[in-house]
PDB file of C-alpha atoms in Angstrom:
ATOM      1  CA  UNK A  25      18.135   5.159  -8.185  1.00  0.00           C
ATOM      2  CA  UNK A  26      14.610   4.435  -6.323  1.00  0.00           C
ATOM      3  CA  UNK A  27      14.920   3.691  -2.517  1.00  0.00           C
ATOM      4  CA  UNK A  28      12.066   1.662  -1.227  1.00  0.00           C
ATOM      5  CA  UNK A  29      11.593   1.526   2.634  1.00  0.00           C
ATOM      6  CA  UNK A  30       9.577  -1.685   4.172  1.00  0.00           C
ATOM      7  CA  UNK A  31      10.094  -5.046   2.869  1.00  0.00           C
ATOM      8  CA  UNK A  32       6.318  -6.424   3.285  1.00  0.00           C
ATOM      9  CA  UNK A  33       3.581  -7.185   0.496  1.00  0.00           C
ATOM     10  CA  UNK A  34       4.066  -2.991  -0.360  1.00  0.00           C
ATOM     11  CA  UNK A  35       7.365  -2.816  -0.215  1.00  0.00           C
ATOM     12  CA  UNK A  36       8.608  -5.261  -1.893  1.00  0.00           C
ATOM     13  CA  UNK A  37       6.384  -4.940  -4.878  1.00  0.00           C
ATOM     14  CA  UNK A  38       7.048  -2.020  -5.507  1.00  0.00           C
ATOM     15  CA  UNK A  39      10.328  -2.535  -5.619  1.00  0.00           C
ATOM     16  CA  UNK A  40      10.121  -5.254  -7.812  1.00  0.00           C
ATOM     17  CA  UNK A  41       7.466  -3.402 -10.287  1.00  0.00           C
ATOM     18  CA  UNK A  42      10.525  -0.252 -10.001  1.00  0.00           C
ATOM     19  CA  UNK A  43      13.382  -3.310 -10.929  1.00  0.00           C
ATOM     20  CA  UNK A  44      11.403  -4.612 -13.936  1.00  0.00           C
ATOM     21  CA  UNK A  45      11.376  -1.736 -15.638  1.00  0.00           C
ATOM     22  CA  UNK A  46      14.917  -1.147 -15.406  1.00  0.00           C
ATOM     23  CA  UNK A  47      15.358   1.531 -12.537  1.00  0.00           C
ATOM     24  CA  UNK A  48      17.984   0.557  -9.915  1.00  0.00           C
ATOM     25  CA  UNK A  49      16.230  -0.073  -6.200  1.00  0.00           C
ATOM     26  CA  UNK A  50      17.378   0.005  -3.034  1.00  0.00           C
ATOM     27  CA  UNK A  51      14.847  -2.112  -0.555  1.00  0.00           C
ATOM     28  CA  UNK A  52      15.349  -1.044   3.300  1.00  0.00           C
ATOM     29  CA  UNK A  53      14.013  -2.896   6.031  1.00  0.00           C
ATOM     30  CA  UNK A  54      15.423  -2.941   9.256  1.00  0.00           C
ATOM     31  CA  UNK A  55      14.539  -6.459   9.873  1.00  0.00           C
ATOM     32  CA  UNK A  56      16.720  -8.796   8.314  1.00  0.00           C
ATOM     33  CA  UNK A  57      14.091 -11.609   8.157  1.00  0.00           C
ATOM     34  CA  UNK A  58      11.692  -9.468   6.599  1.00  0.00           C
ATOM     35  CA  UNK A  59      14.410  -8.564   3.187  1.00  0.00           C
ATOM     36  CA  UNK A  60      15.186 -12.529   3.289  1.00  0.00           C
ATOM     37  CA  UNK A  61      11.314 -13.065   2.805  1.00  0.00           C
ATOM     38  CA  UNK A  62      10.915  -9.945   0.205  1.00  0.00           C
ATOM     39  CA  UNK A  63      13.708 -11.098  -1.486  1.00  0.00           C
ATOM     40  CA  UNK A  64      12.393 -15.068  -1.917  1.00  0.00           C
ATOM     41  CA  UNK A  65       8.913 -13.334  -2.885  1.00  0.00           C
ATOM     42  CA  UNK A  66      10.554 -10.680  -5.250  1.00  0.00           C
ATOM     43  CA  UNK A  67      12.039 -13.918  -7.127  1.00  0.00           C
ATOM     44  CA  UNK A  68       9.142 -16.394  -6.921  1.00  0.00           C
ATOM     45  CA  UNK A  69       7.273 -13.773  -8.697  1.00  0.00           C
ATOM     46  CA  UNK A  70       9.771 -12.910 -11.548  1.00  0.00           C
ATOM     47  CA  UNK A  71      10.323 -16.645 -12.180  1.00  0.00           C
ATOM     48  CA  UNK A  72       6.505 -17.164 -12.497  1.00  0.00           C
ATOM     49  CA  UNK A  73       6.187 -14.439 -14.962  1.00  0.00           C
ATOM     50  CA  UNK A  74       8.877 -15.490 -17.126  1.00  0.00           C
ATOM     51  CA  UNK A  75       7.131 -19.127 -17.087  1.00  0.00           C
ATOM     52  CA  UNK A  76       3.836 -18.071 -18.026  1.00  0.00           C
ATOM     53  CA  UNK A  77       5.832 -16.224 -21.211  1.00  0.00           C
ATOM     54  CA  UNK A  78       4.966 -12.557 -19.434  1.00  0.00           C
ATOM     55  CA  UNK A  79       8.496 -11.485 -19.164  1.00  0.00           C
ATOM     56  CA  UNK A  80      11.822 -12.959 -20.975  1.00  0.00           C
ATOM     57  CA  UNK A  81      14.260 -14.644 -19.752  1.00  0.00           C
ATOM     58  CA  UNK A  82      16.454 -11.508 -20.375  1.00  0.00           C
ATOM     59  CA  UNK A  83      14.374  -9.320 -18.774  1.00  0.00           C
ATOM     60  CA  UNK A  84      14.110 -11.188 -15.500  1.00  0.00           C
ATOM     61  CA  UNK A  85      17.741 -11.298 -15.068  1.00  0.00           C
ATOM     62  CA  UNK A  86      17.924  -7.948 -15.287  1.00  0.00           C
ATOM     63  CA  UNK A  87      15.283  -6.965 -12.733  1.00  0.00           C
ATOM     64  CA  UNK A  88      16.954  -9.498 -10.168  1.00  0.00           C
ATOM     65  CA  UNK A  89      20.361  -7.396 -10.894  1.00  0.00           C
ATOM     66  CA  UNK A  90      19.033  -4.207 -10.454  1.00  0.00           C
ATOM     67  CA  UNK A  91      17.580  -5.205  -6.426  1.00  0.00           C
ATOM     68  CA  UNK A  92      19.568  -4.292  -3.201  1.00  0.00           C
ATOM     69  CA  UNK A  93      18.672  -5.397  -0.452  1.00  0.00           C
ATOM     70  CA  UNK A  94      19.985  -3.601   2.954  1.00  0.00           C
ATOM     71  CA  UNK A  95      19.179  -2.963   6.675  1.00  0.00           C
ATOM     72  CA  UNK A  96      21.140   0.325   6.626  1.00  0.00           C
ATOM     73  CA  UNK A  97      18.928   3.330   5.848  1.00  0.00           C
ATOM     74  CA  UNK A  98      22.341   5.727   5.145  1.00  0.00           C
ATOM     75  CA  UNK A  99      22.459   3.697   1.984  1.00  0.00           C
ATOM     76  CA  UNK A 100      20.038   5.933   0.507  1.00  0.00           C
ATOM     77  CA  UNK A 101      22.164   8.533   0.273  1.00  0.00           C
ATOM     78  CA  UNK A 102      22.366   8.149  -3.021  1.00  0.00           C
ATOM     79  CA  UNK A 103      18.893   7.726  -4.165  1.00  0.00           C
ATOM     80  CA  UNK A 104      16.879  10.378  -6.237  1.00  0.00           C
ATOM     81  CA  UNK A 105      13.460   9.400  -5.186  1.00  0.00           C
ATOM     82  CA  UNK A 106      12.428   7.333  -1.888  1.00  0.00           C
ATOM     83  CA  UNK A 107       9.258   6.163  -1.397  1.00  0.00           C
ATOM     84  CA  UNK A 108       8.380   4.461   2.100  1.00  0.00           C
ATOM     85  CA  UNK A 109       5.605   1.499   2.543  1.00  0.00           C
ATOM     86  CA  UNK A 110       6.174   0.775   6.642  1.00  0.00           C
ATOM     87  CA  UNK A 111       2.865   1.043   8.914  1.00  0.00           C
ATOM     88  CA  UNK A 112       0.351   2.797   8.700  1.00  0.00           C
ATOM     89  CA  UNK A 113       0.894   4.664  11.858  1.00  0.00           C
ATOM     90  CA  UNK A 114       1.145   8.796  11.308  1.00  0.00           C
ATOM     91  CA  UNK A 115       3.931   9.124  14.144  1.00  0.00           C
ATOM     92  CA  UNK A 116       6.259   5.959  13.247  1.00  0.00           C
ATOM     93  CA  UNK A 117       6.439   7.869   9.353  1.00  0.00           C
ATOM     94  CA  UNK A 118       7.423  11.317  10.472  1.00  0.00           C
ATOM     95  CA  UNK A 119       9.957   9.569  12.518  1.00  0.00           C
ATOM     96  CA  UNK A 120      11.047   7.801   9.418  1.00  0.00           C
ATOM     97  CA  UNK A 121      10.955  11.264   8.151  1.00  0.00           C
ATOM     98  CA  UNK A 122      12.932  12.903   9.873  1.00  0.00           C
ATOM     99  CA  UNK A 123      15.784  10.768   9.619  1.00  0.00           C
ATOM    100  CA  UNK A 124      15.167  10.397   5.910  1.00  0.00           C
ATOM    101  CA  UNK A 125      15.317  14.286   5.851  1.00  0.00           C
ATOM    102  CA  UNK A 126      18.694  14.260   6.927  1.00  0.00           C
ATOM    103  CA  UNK A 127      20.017  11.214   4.569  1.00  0.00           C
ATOM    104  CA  UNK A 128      18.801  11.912   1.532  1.00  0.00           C
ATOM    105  CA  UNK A 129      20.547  14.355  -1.143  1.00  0.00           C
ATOM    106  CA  UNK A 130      19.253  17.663  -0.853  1.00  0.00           C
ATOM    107  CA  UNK A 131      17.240  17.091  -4.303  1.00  0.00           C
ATOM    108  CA  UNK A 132      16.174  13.997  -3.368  1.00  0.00           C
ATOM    109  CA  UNK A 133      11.864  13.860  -3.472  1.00  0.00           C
ATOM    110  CA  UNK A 134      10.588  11.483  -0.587  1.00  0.00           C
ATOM    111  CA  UNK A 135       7.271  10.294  -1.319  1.00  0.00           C
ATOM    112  CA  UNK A 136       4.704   7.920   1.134  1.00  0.00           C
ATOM    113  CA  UNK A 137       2.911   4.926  -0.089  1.00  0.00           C
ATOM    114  CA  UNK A 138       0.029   6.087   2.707  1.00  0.00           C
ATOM    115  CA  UNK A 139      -3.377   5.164   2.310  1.00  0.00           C
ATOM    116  CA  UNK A 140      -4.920   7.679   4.316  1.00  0.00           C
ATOM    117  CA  UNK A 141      -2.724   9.877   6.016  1.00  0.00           C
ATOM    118  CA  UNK A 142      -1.963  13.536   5.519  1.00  0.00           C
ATOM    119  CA  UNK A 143       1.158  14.532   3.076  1.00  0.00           C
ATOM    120  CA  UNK A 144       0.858  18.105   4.369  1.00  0.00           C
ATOM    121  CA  UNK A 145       1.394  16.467   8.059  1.00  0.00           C
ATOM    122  CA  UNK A 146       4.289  13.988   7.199  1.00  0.00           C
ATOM    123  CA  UNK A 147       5.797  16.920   4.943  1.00  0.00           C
ATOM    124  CA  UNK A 148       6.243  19.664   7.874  1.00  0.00           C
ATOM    125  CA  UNK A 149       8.365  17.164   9.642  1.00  0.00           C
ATOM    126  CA  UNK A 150      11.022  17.469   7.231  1.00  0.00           C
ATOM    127  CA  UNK A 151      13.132  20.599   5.879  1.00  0.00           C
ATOM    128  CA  UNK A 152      11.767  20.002   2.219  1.00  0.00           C
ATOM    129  CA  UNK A 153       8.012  20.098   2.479  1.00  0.00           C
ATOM    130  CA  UNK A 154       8.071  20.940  -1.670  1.00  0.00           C
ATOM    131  CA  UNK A 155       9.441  17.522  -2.465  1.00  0.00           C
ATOM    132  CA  UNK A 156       6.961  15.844  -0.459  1.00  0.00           C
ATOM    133  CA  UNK A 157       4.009  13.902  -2.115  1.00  0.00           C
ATOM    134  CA  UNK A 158       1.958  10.814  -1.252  1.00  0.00           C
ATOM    135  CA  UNK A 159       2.309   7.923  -4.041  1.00  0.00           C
ATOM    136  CA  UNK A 160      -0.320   5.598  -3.067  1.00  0.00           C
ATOM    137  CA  UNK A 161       0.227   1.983  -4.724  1.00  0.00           C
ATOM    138  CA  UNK A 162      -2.501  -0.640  -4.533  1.00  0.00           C
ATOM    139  CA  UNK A 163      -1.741  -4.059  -3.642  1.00  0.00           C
ATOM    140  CA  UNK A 164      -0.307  -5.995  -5.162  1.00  0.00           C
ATOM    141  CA  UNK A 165       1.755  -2.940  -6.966  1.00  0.00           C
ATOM    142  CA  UNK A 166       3.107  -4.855 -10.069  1.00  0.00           C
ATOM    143  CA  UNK A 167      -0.353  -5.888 -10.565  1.00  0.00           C
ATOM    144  CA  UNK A 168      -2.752  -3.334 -10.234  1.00  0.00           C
ATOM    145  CA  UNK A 169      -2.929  -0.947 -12.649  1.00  0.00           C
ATOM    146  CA  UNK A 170      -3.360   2.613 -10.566  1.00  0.00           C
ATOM    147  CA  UNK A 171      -1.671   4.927  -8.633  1.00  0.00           C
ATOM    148  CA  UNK A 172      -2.684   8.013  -6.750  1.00  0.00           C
ATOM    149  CA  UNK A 173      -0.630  11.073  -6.320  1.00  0.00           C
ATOM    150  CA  UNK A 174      -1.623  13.447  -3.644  1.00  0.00           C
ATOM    151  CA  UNK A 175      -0.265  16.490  -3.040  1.00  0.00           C
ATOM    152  CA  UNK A 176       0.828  18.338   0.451  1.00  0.00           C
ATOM    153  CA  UNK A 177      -0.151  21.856   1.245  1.00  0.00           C
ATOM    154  CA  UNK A 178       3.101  22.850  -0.430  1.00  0.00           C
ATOM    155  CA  UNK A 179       4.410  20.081  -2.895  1.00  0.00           C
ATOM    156  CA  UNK A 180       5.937  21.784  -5.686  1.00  0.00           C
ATOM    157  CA  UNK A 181       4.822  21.470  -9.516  1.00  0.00           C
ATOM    158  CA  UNK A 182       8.159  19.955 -10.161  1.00  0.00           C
ATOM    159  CA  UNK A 183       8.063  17.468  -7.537  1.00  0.00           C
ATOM    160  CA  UNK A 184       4.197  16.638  -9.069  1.00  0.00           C
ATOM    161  CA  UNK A 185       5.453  16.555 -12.527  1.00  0.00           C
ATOM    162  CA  UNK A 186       8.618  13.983 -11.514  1.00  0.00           C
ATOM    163  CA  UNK A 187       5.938  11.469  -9.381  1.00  0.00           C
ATOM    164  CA  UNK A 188       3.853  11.772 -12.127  1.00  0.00           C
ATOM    165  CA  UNK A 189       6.276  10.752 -14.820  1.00  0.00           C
ATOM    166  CA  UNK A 190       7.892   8.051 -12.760  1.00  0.00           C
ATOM    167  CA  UNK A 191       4.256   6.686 -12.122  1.00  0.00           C
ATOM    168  CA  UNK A 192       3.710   6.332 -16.159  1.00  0.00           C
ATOM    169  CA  UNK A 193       7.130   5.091 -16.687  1.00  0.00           C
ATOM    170  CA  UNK A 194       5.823   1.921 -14.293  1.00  0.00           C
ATOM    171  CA  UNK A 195       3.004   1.747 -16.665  1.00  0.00           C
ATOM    172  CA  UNK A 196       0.799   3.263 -14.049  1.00  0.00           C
ATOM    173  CA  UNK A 197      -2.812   5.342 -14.804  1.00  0.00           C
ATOM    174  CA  UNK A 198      -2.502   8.499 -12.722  1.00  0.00           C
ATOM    175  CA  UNK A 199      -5.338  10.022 -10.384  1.00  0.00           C
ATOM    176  CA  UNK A 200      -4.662  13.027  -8.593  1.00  0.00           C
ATOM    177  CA  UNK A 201      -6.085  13.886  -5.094  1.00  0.00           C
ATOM    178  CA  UNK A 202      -5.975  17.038  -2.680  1.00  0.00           C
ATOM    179  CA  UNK A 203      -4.450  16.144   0.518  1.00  0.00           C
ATOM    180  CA  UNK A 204      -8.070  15.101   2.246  1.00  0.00           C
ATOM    181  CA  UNK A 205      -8.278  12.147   4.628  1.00  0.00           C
ATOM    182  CA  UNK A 206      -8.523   8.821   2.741  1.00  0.00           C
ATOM    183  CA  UNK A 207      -7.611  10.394  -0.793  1.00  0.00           C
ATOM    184  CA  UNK A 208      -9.854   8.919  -3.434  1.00  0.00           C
ATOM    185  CA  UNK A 209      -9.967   5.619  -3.213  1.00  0.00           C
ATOM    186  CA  UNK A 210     -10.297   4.932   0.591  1.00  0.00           C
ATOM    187  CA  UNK A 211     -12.538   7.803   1.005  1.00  0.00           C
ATOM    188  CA  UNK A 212     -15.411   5.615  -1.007  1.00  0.00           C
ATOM    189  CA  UNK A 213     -14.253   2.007  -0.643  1.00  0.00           C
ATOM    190  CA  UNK A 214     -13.833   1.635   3.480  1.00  0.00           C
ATOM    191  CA  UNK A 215     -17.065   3.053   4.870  1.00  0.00           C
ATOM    192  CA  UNK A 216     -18.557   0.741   1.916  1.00  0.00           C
ATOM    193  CA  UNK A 217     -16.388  -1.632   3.899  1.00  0.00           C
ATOM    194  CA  UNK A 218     -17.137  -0.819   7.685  1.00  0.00           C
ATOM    195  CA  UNK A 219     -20.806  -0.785   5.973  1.00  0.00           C
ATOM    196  CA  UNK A 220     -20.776  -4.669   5.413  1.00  0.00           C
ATOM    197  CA  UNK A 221     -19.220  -5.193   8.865  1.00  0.00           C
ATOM    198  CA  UNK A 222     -22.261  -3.279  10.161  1.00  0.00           C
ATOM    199  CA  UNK A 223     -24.333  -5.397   8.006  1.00  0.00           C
ATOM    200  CA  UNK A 224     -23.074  -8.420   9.331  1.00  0.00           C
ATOM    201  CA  UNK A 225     -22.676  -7.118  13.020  1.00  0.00           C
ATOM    202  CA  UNK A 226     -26.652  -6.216  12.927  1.00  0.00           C
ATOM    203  CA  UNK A 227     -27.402  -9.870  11.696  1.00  0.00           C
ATOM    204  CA  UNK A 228     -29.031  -8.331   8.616  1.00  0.00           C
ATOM    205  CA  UNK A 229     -27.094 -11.180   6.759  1.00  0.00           C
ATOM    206  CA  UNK A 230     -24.554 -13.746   6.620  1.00  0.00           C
ATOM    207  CA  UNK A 231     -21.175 -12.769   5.587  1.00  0.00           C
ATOM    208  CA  UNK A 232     -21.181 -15.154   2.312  1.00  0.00           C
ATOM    209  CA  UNK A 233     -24.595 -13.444   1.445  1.00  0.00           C
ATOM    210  CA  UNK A 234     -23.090 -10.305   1.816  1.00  0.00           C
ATOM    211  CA  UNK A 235     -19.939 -11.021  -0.345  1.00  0.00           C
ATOM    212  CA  UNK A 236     -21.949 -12.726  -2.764  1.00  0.00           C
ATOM    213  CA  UNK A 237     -25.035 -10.018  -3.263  1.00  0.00           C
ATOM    214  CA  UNK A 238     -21.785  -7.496  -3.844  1.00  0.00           C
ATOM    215  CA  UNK A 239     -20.245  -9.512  -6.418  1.00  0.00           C
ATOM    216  CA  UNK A 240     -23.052 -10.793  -8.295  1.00  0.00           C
ATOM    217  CA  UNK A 241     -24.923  -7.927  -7.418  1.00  0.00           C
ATOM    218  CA  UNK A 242     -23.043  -4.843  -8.407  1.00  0.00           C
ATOM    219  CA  UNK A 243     -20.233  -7.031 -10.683  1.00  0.00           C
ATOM    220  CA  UNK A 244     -17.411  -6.362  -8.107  1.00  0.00           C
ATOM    221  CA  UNK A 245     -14.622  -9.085  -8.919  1.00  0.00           C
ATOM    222  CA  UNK A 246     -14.519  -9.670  -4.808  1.00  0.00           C
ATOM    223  CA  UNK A 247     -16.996  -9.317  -1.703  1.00  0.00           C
ATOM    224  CA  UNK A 248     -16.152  -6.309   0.852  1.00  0.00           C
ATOM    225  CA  UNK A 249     -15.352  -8.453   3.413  1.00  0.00           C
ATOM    226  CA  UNK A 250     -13.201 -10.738   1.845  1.00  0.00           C
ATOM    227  CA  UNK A 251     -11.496  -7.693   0.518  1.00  0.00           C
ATOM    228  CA  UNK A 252     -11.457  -6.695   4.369  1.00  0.00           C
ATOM    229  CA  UNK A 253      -9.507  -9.433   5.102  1.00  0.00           C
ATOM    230  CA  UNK A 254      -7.014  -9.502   1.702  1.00  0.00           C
ATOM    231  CA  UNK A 255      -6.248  -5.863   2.638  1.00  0.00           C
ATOM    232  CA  UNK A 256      -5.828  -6.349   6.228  1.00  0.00           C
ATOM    233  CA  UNK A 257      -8.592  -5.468   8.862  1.00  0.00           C
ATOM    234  CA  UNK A 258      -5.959  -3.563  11.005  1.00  0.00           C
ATOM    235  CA  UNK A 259      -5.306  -1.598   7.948  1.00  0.00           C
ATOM    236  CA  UNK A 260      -9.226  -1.055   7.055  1.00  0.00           C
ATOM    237  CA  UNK A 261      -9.635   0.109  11.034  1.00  0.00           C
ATOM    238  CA  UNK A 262      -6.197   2.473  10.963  1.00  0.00           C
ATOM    239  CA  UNK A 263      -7.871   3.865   7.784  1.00  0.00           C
ATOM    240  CA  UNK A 264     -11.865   4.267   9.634  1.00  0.00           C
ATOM    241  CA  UNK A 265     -10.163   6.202  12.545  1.00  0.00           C
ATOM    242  CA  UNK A 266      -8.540   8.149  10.185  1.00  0.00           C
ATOM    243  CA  UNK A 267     -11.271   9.332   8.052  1.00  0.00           C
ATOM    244  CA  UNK A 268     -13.343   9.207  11.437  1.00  0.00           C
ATOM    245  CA  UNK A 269     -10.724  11.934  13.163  1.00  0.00           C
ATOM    246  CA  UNK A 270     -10.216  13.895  10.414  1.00  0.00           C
ATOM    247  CA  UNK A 271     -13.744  14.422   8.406  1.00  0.00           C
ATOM    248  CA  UNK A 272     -15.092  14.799  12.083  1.00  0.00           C
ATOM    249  CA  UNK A 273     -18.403  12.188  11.123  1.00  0.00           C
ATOM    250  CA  UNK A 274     -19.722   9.807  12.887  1.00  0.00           C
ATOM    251  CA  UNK A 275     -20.772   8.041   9.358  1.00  0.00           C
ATOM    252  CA  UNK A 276     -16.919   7.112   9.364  1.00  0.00           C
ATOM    253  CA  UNK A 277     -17.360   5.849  13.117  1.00  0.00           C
ATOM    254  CA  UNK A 278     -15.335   2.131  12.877  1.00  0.00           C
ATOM    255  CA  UNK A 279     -17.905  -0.777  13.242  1.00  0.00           C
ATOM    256  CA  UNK A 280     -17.309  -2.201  16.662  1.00  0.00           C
ATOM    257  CA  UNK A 281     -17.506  -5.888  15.342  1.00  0.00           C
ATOM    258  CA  UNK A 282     -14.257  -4.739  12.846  1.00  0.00           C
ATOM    259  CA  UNK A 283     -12.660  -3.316  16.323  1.00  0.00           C
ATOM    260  CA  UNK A 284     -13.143  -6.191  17.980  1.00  0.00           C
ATOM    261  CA  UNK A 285     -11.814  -8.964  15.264  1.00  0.00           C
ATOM    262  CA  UNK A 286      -8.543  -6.609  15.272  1.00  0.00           C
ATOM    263  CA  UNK A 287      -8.435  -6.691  19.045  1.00  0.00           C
ATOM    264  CA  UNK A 288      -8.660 -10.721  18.776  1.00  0.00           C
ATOM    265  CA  UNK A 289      -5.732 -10.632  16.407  1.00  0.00           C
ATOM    266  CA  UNK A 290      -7.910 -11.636  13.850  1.00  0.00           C
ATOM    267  CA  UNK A 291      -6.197  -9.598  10.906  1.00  0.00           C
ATOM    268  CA  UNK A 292      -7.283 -11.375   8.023  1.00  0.00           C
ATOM    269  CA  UNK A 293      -5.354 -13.611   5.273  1.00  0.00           C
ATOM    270  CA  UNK A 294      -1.734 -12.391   7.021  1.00  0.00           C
ATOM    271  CA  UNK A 295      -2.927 -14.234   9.895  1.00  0.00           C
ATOM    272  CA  UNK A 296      -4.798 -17.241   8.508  1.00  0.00           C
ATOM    273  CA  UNK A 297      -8.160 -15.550  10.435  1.00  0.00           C
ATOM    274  CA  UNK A 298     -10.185 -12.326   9.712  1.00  0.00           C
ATOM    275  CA  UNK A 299     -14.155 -12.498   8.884  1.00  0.00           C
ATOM    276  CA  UNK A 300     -13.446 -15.735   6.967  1.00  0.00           C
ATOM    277  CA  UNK A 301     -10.879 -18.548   8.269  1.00  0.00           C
ATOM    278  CA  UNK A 302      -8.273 -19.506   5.760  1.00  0.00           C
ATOM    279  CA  UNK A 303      -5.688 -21.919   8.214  1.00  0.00           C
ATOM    280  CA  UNK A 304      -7.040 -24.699   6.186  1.00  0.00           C
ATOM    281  CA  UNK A 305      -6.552 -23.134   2.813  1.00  0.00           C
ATOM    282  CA  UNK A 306      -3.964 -25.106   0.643  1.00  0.00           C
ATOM    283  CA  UNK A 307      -0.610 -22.781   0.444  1.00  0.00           C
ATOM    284  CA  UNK A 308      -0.036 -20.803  -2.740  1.00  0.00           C
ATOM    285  CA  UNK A 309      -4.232 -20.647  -2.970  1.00  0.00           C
ATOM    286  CA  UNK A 310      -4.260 -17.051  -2.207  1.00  0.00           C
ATOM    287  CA  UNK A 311      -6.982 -14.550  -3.958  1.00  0.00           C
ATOM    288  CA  UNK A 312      -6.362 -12.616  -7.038  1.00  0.00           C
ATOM    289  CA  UNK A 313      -5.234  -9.693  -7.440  1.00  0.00           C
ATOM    290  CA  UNK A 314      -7.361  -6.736  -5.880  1.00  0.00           C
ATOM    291  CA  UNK A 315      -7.558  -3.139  -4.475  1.00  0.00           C
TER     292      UNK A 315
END
């Protein structure tokens, strides 16, 4: 059984990608509202799959039967493997942690769906640093076809080897990082990022210009700064400071015009405003799938 802690976008697709191929999952949140919402969304999703002839009938039913949803973090007792997908925020996850440490079975491996943040630091908070390891989902995770495994200071081969298979069993490709600030992928794709907010902070261009010269230009599927905002610019600026703070660079320095949009709660699609304004976009309209 697969506990999954945090019922937003993460969360609940990766519980939903864990359900549909026919692993048990336990989805913790401690806010009610928040499992009513990831439960809707885990539904909505399967039903449109099985309409567009992706999944059976069969199969659907069986992923919706094999989802628990539950405010109580002492029901994963029970589970084998938890992976958490709350905020990014270093202290708030060894809290989590902690208390995990003392709930979960004693083999139990407890694994973070970080972005950024050291496995070797959220490991020594706990009594079982060898079954520690980040598993880093992109968004959306029953989408997207990679996840990357990084290992703590002192994760075991065995805990390695058991991510690793339970990655492919999801259908997942598997890239492996050392436990450095930003991993792989957000160690090359935010300062391109915080890059086009300095480019459009300097006035060098317009932020459609920008998108477009990066899609057309370089054949990405979706303009930084749109990206910025599908990802979250509170995320993208959590992730800066932590490259910043822990490469010690002033290349990773966040762009003060991506500060200040997260200061004006201007967070991107989750709040209908980030570099591009989307309160008048139609509902349902939202982007495709990306990083």
């Amino acid at each position: 059984m697969i506990g999954v802690i945090g019922g937003g976008q993460m969360g609940s697709g990766i519980a939903q990608l864990t359900a549909m191929h026919g692993i048990d999952v336990c989805l913790v949140d401690v806010n009610s509202q928040a499992l009513s919402t990831a439960s809707s969304s885990i539904s909505s999703s399967i039903n449109r799959l099985v309409s567009k002839s992706q999944l059976s009938q069969d199969k659907a039913y069986d992923a919706i039967k094999r989802l628990r949803f539950t405010t109580d973090l002492n029901d994963l007792c029970f589970a084998d493997f938890i992976i958490e997908a709350i905020v990014e925020s270093e202290d708030v996850k060894k809290s989590l942690f902690v208390q995990l440490d003392k709930i979960a079975k004693s083999s139990a491996i407890l694994a973070s769906n970080t972005s950024s943040i050291s496995i070797t630091r959220l490991a020594s908070s706990t009594s079982r640093p060898k079954q520690v390891i980040g598993m880093h989902f992109m968004n959306p995770p029953p989408v997207m076809k990679l996840i990357e495994i990084v290992r703590g200071a002192d994760t075991s081969d065995e805990t390695f080897a058991a991510t690793k298979e339970l990655s492919q069993r999801l259908g997942k490709t598997v890239i492996t990082s050392q436990d450095y600030s930003g991993f792989i992928v957000n160690r090359i794709l935010m300062p391109m990022i915080n890059e086009a907010f300095y480019t459009l902070y300097t006035n060098v261009a317009t932020k459609e210009d920008i998108d477009t010269g990066m899609k057309l230009g370089t054949n990405h599927p979706m303009g930084p700064l749109e990206l910025a905002d599908f990802i979250g610019l509170d995320v993208c600026l959590s992730i800066m400071k932590v490259l910043h703070a822990g490469l010690g660079d002033n290349k990773y320095a966040p762009c003060p015009l991506l500060v200040q949009y997260v200061d004006a709660g201007r967070l991107g699609r989750k709040r209908g405003i980030g570099v591009y304004d989307y309160s008048k976009e139609p509902r349902g309209s939202k982007s495709s799938s990306r990083l």
